[in-house]
PDB file of N, CA and C in Angstrom:
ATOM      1  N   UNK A   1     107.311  93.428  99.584  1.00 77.00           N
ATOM      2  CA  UNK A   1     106.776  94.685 100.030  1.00 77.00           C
ATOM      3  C   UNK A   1     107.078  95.709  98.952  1.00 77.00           C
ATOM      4  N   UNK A   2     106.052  96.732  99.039  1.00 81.00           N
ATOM      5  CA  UNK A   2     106.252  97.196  97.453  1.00 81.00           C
ATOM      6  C   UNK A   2     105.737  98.929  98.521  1.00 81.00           C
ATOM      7  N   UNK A   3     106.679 100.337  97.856  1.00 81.00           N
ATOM      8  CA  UNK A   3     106.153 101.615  98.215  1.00 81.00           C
ATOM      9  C   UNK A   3     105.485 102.312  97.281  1.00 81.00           C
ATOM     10  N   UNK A   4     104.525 102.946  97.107  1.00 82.00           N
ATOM     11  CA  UNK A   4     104.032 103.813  96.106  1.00 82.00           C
ATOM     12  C   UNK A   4     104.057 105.377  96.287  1.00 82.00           C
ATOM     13  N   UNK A   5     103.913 106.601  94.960  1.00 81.00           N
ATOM     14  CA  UNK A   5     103.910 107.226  95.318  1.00 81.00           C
ATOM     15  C   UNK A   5     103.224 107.984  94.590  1.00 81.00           C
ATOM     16  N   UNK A   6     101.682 107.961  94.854  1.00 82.00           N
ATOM     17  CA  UNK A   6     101.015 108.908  93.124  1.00 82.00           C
ATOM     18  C   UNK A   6     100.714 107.490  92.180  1.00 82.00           C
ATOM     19  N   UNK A   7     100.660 106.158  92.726  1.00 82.00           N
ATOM     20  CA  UNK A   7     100.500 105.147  91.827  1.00 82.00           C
ATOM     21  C   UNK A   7     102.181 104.763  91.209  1.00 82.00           C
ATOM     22  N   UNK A   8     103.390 105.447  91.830  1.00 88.00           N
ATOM     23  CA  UNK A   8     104.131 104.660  90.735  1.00 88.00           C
ATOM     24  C   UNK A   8     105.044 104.209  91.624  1.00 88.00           C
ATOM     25  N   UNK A   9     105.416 103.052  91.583  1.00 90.00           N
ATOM     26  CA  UNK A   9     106.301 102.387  92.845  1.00 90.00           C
ATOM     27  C   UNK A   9     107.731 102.931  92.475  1.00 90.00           C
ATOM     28  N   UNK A  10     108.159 103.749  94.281  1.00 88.00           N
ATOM     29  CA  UNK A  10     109.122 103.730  94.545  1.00 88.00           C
ATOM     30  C   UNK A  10     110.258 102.768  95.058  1.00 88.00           C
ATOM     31  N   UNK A  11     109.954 101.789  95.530  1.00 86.00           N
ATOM     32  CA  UNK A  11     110.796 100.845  96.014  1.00 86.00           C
ATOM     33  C   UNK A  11     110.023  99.486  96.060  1.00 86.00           C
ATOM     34  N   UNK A  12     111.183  98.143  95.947  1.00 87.00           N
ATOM     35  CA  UNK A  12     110.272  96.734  95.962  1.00 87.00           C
ATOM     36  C   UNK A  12     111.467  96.119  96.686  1.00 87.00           C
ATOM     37  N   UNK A  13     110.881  95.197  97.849  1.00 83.00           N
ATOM     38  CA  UNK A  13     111.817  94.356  98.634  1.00 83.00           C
ATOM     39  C   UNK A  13     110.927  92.812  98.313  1.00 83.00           C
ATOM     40  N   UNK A  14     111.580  91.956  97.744  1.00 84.00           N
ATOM     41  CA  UNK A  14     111.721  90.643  97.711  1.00 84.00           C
ATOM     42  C   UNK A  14     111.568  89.742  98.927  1.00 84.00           C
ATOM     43  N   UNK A  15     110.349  89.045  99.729  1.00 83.00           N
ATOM     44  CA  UNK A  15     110.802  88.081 100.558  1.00 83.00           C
ATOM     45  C   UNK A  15     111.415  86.909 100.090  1.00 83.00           C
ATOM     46  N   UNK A  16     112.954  86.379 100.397  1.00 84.00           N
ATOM     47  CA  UNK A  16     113.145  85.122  99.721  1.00 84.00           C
ATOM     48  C   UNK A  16     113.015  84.279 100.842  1.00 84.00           C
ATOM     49  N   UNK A  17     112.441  84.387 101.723  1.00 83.00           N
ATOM     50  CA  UNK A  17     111.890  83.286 102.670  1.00 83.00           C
ATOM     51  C   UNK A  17     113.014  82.215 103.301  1.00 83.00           C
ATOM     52  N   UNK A  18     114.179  83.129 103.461  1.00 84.00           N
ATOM     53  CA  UNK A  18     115.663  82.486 103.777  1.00 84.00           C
ATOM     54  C   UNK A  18     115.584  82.222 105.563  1.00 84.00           C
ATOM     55  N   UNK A  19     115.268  83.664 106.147  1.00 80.00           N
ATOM     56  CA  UNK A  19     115.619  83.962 107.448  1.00 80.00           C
ATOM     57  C   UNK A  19     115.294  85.334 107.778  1.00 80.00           C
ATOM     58  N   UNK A  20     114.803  85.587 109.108  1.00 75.00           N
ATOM     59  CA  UNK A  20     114.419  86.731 109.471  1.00 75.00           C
ATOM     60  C   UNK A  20     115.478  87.820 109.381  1.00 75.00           C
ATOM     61  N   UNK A  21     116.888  87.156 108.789  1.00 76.00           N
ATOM     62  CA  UNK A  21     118.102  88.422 108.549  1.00 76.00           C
ATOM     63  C   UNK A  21     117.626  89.329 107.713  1.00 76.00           C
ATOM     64  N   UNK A  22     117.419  88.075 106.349  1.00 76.00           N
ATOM     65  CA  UNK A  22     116.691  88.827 105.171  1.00 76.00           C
ATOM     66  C   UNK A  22     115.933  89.526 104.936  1.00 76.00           C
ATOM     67  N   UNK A  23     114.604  89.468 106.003  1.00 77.00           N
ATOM     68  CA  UNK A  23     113.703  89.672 105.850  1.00 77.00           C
ATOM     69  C   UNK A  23     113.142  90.358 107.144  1.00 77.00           C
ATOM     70  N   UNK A  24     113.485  91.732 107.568  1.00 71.00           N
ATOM     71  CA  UNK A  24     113.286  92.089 108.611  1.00 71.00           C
ATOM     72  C   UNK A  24     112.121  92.367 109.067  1.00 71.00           C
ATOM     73  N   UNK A  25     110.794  92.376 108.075  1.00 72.00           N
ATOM     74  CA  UNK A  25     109.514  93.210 108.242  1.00 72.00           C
ATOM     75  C   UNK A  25     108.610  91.995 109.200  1.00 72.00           C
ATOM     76  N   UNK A  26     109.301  91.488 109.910  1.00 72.00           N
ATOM     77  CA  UNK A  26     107.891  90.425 110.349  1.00 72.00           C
ATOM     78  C   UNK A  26     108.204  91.038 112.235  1.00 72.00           C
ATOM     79  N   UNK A  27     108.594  92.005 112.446  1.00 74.00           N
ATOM     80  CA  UNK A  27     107.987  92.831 114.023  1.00 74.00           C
ATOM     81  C   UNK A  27     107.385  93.847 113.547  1.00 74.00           C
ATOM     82  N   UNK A  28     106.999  94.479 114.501  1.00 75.00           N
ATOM     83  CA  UNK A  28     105.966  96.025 114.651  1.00 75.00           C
ATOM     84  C   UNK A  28     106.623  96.565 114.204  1.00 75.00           C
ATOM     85  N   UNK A  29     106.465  97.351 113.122  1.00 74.00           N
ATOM     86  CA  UNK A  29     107.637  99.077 113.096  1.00 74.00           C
ATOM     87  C   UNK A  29     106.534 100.300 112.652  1.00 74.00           C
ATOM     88  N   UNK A  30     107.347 101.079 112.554  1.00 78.00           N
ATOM     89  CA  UNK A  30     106.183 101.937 112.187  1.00 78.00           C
ATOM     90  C   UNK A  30     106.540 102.925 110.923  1.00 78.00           C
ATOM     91  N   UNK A  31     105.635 103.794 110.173  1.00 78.00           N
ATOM     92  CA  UNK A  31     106.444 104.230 109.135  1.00 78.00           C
ATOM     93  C   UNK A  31     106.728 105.860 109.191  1.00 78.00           C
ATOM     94  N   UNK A  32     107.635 106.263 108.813  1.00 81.00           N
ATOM     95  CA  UNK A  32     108.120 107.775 108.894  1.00 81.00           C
ATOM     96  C   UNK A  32     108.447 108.317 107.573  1.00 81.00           C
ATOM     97  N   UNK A  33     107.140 109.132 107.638  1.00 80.00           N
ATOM     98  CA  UNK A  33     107.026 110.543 106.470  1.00 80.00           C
ATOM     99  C   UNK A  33     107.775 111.418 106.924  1.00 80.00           C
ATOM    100  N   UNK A  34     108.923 112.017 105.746  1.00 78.00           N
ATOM    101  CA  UNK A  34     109.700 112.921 106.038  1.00 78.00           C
ATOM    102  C   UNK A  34     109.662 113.454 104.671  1.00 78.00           C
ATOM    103  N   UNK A  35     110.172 115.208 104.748  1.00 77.00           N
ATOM    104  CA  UNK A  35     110.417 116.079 103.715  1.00 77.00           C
ATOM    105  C   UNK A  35     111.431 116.856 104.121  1.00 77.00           C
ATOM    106  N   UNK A  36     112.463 116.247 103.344  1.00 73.00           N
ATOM    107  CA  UNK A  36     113.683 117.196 103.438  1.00 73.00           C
ATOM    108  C   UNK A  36     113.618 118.280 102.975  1.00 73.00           C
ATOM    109  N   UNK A  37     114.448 119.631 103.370  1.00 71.00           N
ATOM    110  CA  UNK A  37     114.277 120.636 102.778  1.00 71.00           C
ATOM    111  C   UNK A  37     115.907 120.991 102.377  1.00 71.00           C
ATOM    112  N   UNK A  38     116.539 120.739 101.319  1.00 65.00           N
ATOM    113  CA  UNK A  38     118.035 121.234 100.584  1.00 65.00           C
ATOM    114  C   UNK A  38     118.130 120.196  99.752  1.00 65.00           C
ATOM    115  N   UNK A  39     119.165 119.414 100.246  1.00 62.00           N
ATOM    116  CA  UNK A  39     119.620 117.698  99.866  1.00 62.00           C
ATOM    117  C   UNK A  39     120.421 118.741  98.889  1.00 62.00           C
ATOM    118  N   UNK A  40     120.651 118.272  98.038  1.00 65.00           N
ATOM    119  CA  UNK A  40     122.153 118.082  97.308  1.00 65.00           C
ATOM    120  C   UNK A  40     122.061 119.766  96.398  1.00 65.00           C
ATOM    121  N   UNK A  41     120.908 119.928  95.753  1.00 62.00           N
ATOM    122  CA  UNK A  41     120.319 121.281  95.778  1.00 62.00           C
ATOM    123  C   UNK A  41     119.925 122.171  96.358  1.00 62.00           C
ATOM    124  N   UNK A  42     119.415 121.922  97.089  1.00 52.00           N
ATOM    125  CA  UNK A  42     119.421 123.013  98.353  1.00 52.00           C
ATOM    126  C   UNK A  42     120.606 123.544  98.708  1.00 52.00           C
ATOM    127  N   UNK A  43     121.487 122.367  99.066  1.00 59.00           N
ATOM    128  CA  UNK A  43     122.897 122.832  99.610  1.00 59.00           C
ATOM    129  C   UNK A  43     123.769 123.539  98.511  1.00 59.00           C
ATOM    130  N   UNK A  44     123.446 123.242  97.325  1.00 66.00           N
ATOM    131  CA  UNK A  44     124.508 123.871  96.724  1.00 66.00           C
ATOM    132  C   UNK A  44     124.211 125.265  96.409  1.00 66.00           C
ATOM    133  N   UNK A  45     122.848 125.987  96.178  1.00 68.00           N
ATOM    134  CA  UNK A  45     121.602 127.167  95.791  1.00 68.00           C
ATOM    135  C   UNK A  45     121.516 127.517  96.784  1.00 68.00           C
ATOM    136  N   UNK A  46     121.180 126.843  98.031  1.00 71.00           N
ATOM    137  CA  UNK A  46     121.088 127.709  99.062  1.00 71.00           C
ATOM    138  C   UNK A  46     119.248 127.118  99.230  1.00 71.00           C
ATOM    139  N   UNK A  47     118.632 127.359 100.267  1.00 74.00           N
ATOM    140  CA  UNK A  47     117.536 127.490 100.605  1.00 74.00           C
ATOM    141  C   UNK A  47     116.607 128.450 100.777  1.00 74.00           C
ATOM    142  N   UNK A  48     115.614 128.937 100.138  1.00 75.00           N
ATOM    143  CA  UNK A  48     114.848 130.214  99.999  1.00 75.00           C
ATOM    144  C   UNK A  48     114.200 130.319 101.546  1.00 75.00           C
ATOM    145  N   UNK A  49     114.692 131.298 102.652  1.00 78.00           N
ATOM    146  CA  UNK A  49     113.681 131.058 103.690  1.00 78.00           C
ATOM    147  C   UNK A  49     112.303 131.781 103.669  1.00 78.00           C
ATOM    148  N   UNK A  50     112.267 132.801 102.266  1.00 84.00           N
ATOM    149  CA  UNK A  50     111.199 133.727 102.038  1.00 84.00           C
ATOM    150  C   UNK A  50     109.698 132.987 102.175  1.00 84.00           C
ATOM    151  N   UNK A  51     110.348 131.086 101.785  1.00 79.00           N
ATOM    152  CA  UNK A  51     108.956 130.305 102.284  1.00 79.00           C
ATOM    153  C   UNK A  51     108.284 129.751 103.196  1.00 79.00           C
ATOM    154  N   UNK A  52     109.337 130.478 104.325  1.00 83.00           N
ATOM    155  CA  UNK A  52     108.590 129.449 105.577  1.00 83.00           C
ATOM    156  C   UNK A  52     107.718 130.510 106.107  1.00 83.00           C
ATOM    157  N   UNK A  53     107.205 130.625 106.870  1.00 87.00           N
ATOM    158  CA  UNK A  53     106.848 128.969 107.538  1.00 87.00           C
ATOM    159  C   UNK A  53     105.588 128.366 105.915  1.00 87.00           C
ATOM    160  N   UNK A  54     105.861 127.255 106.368  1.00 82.00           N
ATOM    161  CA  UNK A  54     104.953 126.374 105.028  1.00 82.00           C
ATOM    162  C   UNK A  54     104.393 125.118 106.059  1.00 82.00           C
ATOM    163  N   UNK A  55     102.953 124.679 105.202  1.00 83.00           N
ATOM    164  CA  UNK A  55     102.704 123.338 105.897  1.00 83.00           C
ATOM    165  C   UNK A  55     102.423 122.419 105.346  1.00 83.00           C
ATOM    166  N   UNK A  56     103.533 120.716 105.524  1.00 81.00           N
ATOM    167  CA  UNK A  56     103.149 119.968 105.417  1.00 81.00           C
ATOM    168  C   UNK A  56     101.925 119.013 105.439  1.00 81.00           C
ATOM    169  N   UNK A  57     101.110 118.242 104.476  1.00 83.00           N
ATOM    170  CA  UNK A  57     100.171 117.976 104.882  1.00 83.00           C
ATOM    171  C   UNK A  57     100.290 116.357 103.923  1.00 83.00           C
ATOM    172  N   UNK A  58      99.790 115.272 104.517  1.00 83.00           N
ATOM    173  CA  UNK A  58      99.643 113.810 104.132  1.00 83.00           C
ATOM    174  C   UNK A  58      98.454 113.655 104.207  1.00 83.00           C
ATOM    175  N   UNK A  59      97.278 113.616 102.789  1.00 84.00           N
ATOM    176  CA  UNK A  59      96.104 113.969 102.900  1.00 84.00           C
ATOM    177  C   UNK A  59      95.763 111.987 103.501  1.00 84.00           C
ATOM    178  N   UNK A  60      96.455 111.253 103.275  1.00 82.00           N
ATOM    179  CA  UNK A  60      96.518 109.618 103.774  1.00 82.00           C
ATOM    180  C   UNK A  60      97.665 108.738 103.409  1.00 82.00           C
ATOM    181  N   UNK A  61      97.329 107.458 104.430  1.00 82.00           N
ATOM    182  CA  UNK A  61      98.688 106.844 103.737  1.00 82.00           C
ATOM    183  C   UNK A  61      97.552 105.286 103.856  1.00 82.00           C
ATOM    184  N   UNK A  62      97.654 104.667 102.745  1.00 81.00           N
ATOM    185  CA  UNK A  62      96.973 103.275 102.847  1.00 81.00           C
ATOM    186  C   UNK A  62      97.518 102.182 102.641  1.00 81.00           C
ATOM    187  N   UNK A  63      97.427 100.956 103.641  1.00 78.00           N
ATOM    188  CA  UNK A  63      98.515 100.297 103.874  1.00 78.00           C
ATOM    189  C   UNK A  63      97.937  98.971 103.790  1.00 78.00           C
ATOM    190  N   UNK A  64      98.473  97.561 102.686  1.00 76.00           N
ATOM    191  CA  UNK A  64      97.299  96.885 102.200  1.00 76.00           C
ATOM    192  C   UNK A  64      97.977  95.433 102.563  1.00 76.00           C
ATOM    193  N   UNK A  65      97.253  94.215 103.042  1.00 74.00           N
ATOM    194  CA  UNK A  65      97.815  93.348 102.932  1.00 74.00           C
ATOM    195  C   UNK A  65      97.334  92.644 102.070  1.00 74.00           C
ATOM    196  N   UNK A  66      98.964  92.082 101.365  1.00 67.00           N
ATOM    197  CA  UNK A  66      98.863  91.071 100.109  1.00 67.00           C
ATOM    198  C   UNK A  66      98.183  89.699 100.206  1.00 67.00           C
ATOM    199  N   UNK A  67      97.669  89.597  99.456  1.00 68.00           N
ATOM    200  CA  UNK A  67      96.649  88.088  99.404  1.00 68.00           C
ATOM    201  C   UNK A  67      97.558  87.271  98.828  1.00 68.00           C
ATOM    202  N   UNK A  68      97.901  85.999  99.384  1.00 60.00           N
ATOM    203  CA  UNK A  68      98.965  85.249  98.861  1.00 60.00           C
ATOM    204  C   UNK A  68      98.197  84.014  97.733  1.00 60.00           C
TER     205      UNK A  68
END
């Protein structure tokens, strides 16, 4: 399983075809878009609230199965 973001992969998980320990993606789940607002900068600067309210927007998310 591979994440993208803008075309450039953020993360890659390996099936090694051991056991469903390994390999948790074979039930339903679902996926969660999140945008933090501080994290390690924020917290240390502080957070500008002069920008809220602001709106998130996910113009799509496309989700492909691999041809083996």
């Amino acid at each position: 399983m591979k994440g993208f973001v803008d075309d450039h992969e953020i993360f890659h998980v390996d099936n090694e075809h051991k056991s469903f320990k390994e390999w948790p993606f074979d039930q339903n789940f679902h996926w969660l878009i999140n945008l933090a607002v501080g994290g390690n900068w924020g917290g240390k600067e502080g957070v500008d609230d002069s920008i809220f309210p602001v709106t998130f927007e996910v113009d799509y998310v496309r989700v492909y199965d691999l041809l083996n």
